[in-house]
Short mmCIF file of C-alpha atoms and ligand atoms in Angstrom, two decimals:
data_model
loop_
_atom_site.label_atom_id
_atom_site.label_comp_id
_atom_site.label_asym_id
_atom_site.label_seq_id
_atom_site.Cartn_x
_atom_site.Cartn_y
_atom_site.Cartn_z
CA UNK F 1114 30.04 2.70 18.21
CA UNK F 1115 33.43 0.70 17.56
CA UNK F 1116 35.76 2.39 14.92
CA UNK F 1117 36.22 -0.28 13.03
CA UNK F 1118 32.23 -1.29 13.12
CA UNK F 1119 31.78 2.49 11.82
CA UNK F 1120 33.93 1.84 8.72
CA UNK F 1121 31.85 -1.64 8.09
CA UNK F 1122 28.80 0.67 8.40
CA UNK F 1123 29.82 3.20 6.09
CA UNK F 1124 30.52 0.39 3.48
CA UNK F 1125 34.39 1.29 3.55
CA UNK F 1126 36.03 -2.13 4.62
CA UNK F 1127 35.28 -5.37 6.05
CA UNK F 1128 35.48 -5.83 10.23
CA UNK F 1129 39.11 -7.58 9.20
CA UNK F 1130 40.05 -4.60 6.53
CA UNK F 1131 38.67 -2.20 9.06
CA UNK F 1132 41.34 -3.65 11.83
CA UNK F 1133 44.07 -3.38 9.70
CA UNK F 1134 43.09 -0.08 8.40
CA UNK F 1135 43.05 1.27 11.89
CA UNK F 1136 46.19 -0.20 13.17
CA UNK F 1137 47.93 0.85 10.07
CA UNK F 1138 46.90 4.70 11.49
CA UNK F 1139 44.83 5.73 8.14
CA UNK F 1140 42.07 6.58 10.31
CA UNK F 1141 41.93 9.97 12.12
CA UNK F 1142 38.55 10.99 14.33
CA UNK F 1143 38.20 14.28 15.05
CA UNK F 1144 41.87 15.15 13.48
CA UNK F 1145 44.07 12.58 15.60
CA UNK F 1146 45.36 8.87 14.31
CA UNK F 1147 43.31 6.56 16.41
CA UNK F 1148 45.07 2.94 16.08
CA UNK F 1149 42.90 1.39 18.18
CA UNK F 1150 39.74 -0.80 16.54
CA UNK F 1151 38.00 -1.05 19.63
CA UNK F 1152 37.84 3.05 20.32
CA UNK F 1153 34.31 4.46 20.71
CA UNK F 1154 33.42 7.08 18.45
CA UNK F 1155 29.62 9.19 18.27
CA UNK F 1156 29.32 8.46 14.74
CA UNK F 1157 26.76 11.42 14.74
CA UNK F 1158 29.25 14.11 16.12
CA UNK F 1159 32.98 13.36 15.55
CA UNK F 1160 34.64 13.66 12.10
CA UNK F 1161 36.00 10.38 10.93
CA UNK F 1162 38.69 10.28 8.10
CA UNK F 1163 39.79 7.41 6.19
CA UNK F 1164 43.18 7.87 3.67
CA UNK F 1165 42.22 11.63 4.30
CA UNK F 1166 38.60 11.37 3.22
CA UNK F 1167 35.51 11.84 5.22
CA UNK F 1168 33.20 9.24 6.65
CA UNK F 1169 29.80 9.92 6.09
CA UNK F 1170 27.62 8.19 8.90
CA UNK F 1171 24.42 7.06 7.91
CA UNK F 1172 21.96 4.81 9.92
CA UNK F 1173 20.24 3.17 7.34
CA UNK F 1174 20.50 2.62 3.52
CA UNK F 1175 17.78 3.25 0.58
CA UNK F 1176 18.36 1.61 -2.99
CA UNK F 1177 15.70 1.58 -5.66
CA UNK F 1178 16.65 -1.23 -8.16
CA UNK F 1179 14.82 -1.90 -11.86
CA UNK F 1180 15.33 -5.52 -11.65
CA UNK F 1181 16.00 -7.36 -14.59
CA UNK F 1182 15.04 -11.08 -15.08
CA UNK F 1183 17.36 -13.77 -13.81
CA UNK F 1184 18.14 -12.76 -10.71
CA UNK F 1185 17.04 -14.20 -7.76
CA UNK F 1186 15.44 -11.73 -4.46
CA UNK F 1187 17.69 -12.98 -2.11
CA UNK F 1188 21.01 -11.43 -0.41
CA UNK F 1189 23.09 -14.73 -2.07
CA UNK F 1190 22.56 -18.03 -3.64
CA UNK F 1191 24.81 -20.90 -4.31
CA UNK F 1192 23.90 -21.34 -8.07
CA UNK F 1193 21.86 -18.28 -9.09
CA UNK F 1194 22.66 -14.28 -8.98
CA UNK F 1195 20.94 -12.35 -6.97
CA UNK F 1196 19.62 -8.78 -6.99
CA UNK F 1197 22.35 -7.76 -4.53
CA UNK F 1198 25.24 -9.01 -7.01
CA UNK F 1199 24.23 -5.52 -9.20
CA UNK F 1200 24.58 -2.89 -5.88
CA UNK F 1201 28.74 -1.87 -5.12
CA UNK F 1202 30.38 -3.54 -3.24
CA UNK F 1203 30.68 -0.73 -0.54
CA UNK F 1204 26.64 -0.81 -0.51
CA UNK F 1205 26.58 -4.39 0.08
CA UNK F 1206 28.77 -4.92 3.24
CA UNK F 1207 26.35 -2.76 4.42
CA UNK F 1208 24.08 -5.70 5.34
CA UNK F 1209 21.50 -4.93 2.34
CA UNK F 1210 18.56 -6.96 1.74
CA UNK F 1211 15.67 -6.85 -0.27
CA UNK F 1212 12.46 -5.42 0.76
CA UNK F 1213 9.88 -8.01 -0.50
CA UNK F 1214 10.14 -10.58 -3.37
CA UNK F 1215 9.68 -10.86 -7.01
CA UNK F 1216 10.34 -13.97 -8.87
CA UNK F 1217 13.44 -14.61 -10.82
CA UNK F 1218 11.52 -13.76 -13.91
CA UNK F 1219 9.64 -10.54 -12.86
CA UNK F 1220 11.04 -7.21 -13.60
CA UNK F 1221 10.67 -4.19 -12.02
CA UNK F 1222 10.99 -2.33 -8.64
CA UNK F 1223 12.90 -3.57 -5.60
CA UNK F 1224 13.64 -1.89 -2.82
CA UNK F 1225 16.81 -2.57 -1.13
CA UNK F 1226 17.81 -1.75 2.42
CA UNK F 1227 19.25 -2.49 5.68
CA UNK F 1228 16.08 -0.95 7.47
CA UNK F 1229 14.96 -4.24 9.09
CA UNK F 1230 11.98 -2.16 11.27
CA UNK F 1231 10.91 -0.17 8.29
CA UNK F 1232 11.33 -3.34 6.30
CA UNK F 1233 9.03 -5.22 8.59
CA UNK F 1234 6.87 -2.93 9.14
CA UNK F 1235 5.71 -2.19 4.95
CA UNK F 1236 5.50 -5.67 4.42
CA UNK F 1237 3.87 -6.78 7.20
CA UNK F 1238 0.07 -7.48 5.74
CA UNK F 1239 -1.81 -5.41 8.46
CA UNK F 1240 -0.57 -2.56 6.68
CA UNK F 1241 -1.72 -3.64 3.38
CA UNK F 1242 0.84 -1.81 0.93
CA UNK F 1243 -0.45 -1.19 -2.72
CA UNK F 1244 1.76 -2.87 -5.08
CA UNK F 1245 1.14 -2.38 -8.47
CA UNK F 1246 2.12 -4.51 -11.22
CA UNK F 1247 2.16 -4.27 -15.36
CA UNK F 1248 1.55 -7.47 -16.58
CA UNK F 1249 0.41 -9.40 -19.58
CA UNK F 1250 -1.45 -12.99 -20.30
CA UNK F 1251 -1.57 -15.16 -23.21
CA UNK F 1252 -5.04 -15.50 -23.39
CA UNK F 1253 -7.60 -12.37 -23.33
CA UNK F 1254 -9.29 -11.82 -19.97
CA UNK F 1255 -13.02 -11.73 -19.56
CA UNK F 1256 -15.03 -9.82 -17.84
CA UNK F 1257 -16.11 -12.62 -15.88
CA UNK F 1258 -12.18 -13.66 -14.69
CA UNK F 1259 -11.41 -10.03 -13.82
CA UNK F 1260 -14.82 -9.97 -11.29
CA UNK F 1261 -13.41 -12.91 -9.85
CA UNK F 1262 -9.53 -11.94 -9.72
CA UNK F 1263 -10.82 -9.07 -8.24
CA UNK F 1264 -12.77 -10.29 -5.68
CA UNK F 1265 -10.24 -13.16 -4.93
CA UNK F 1266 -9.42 -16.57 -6.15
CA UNK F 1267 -8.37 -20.03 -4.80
CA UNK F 1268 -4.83 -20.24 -4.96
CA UNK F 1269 -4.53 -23.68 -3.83
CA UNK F 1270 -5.90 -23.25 -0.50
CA UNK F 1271 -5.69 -19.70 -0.15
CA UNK F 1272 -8.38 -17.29 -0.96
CA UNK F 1273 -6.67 -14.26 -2.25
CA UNK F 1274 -7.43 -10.45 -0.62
CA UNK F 1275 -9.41 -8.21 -3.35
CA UNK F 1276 -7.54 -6.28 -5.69
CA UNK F 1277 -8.06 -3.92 -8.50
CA UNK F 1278 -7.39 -4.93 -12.48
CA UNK F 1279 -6.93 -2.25 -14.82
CA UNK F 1280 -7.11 -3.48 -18.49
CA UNK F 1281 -5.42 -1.32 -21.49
CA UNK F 1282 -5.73 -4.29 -23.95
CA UNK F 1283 -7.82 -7.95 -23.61
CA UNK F 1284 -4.14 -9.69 -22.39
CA UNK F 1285 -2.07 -6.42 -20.95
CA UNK F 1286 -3.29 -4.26 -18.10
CA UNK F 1287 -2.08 -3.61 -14.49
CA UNK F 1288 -3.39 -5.37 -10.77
CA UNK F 1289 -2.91 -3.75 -7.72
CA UNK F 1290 -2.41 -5.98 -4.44
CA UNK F 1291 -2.05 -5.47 -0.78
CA UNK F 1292 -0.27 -8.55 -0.16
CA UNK F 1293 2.44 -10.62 -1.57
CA UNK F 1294 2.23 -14.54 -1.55
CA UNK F 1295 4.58 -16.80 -3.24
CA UNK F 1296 3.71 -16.79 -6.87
CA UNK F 1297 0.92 -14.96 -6.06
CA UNK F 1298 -0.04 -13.26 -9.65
CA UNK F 1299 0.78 -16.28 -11.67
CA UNK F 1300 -1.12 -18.51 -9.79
CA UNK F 1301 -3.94 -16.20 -9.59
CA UNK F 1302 -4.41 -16.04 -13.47
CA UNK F 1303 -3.70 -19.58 -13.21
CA UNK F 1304 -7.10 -19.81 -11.37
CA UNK F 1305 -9.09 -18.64 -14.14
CA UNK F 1306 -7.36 -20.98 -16.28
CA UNK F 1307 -4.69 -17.81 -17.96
CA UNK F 1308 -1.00 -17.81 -17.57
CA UNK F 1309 1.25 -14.59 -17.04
CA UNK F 1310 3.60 -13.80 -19.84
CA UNK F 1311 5.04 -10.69 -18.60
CA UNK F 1312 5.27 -9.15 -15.07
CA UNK F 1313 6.44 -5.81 -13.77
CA UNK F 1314 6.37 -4.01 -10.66
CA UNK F 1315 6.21 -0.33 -11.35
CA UNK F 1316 5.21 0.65 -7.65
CA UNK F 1317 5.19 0.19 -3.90
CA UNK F 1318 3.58 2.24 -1.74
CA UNK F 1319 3.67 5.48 -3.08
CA UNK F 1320 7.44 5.07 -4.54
CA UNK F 1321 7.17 4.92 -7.84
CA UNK F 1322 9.73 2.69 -10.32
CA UNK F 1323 11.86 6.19 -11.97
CA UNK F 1324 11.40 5.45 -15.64
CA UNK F 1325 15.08 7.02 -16.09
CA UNK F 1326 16.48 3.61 -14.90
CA UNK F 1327 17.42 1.15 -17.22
CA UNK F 1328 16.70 -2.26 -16.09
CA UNK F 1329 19.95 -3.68 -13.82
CA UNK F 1330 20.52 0.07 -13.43
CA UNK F 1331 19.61 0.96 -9.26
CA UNK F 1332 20.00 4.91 -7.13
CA UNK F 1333 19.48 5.52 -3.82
CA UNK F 1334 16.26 6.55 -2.94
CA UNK F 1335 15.83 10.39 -2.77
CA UNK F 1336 15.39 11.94 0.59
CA UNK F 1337 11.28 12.44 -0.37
CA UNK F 1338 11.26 8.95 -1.20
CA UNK F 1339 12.58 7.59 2.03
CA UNK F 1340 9.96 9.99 3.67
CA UNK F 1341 7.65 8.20 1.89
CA UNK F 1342 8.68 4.59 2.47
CA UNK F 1343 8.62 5.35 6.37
CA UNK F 1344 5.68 6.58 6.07
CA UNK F 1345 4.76 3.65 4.13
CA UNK F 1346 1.41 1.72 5.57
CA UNK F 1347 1.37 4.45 8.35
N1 URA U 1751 3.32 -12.26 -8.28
C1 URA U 1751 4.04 -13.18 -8.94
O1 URA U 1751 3.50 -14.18 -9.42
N2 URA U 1751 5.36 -12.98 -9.07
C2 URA U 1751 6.00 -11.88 -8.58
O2 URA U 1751 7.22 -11.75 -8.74
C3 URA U 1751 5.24 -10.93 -7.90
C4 URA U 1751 3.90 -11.14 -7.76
#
């Protein structure tokens, strides 16, 4: 890999900041100045330094985020903020993105990375991902609506997958999916004539939403945890 792309990749610098960086000599690989941007390193073997401090080369980036409401799943907007505006800004040159998304409104878990195979690959709906969500409704829920939420409603031309509604109270309970269309929960209680009043994702996969995170607040995922997300739909 380039030098400069490795700094980029580590988060350190911009492909501009890297250049400058480098020609500047604060870079040593392997214990020599190397002014050249365009020098090859094996960002797996040789030691890296920038201002005296080591690089540490790693492929792929893991965030868990506890999303708050107002932000927007997307990597930037023109008029809203987005769930990448509350990561460093070291993590985002890294090319993050959000795995999957929730609505503007919707709390919860969100799982940011710059995985774009294992990204693809637990999302994709062949591999049917539980995700489970805490919501609540404004009106109580029947027995009758959660046979047919469960079994699948019209969604406006879509007939959704089945799923699984736990209730703790008439209006508050949780729903676990294996797919994720646009809207999908709201419009579902929409179909039996309900409306959503609070939604939160406390799971994906087998990743669970670490209750020690305050919402905004984000970690990287823990070296179990990416084990898990890999393994994710596999
Ligand atoms: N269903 C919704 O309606 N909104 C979300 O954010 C996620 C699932």
């Amino acid at each position: 890999m380039r030098l400069d792309k490795l700094l980029c990749e580590c988060g350190k610098a911009s492909r501009s900041e890297a250049g400058k960086l480098i020609r500047l000599g604060k870079v040593t690989v392997n214990g020599a100045v190397v002014k050249k941007a365009d020098f090859k390193v094996d960002e797996l073997a040789d030691t890296v330094t920038l201002c005296g401090e080591d690089l540490c080369y790693k492929k792929f980036t893991y965030i868990m985020l506890n999303k708050p409401q107002g932000y927007v799943s997307a990597t930037d907007d023109p008029k809203e903020k987005t769930v990448l505006d509350l990561v460093d800004n070291e993590d985002r040159r890294k090319g993050l993105f959000p795995c999957g998304r929730l609505d503007k409104n919707t709390l919860g878990l969100v799982i940011l990375t710059n995985d774009g195979d294992g990204a693809h690959y637990v999302l994709s709906p062949k591999h049917h991902v539980k995700k489970v969500y805490r919501f609540e409704c404004i009106f109580p829920l029947s027995s009758e609506d959660i046979t047919r939420l469960e079994k699948g409603v019209d969604i406006g031309g879509y007939f959704t997958k089945p799923c699984t509604i736990e209730m703790e109270e008439t209006q508050k309970g949780t729903i676990t999916l294996t797919e994720g269309k646009y809207h999908q929960i709201k419009r579902m209680l929409e179909a039996v004539d309900n409306k959503i009043t609070y939604l939160e994702r406390i799971s994906f996969g087998d990743i669970l939403l670490d209750p020690s995170l305050e919402r905004g607040q984000w970690r990287y995922l823990t070296k179990e945890e990416e084990k898990i997300f890999l393994r994710t739909g596999k």
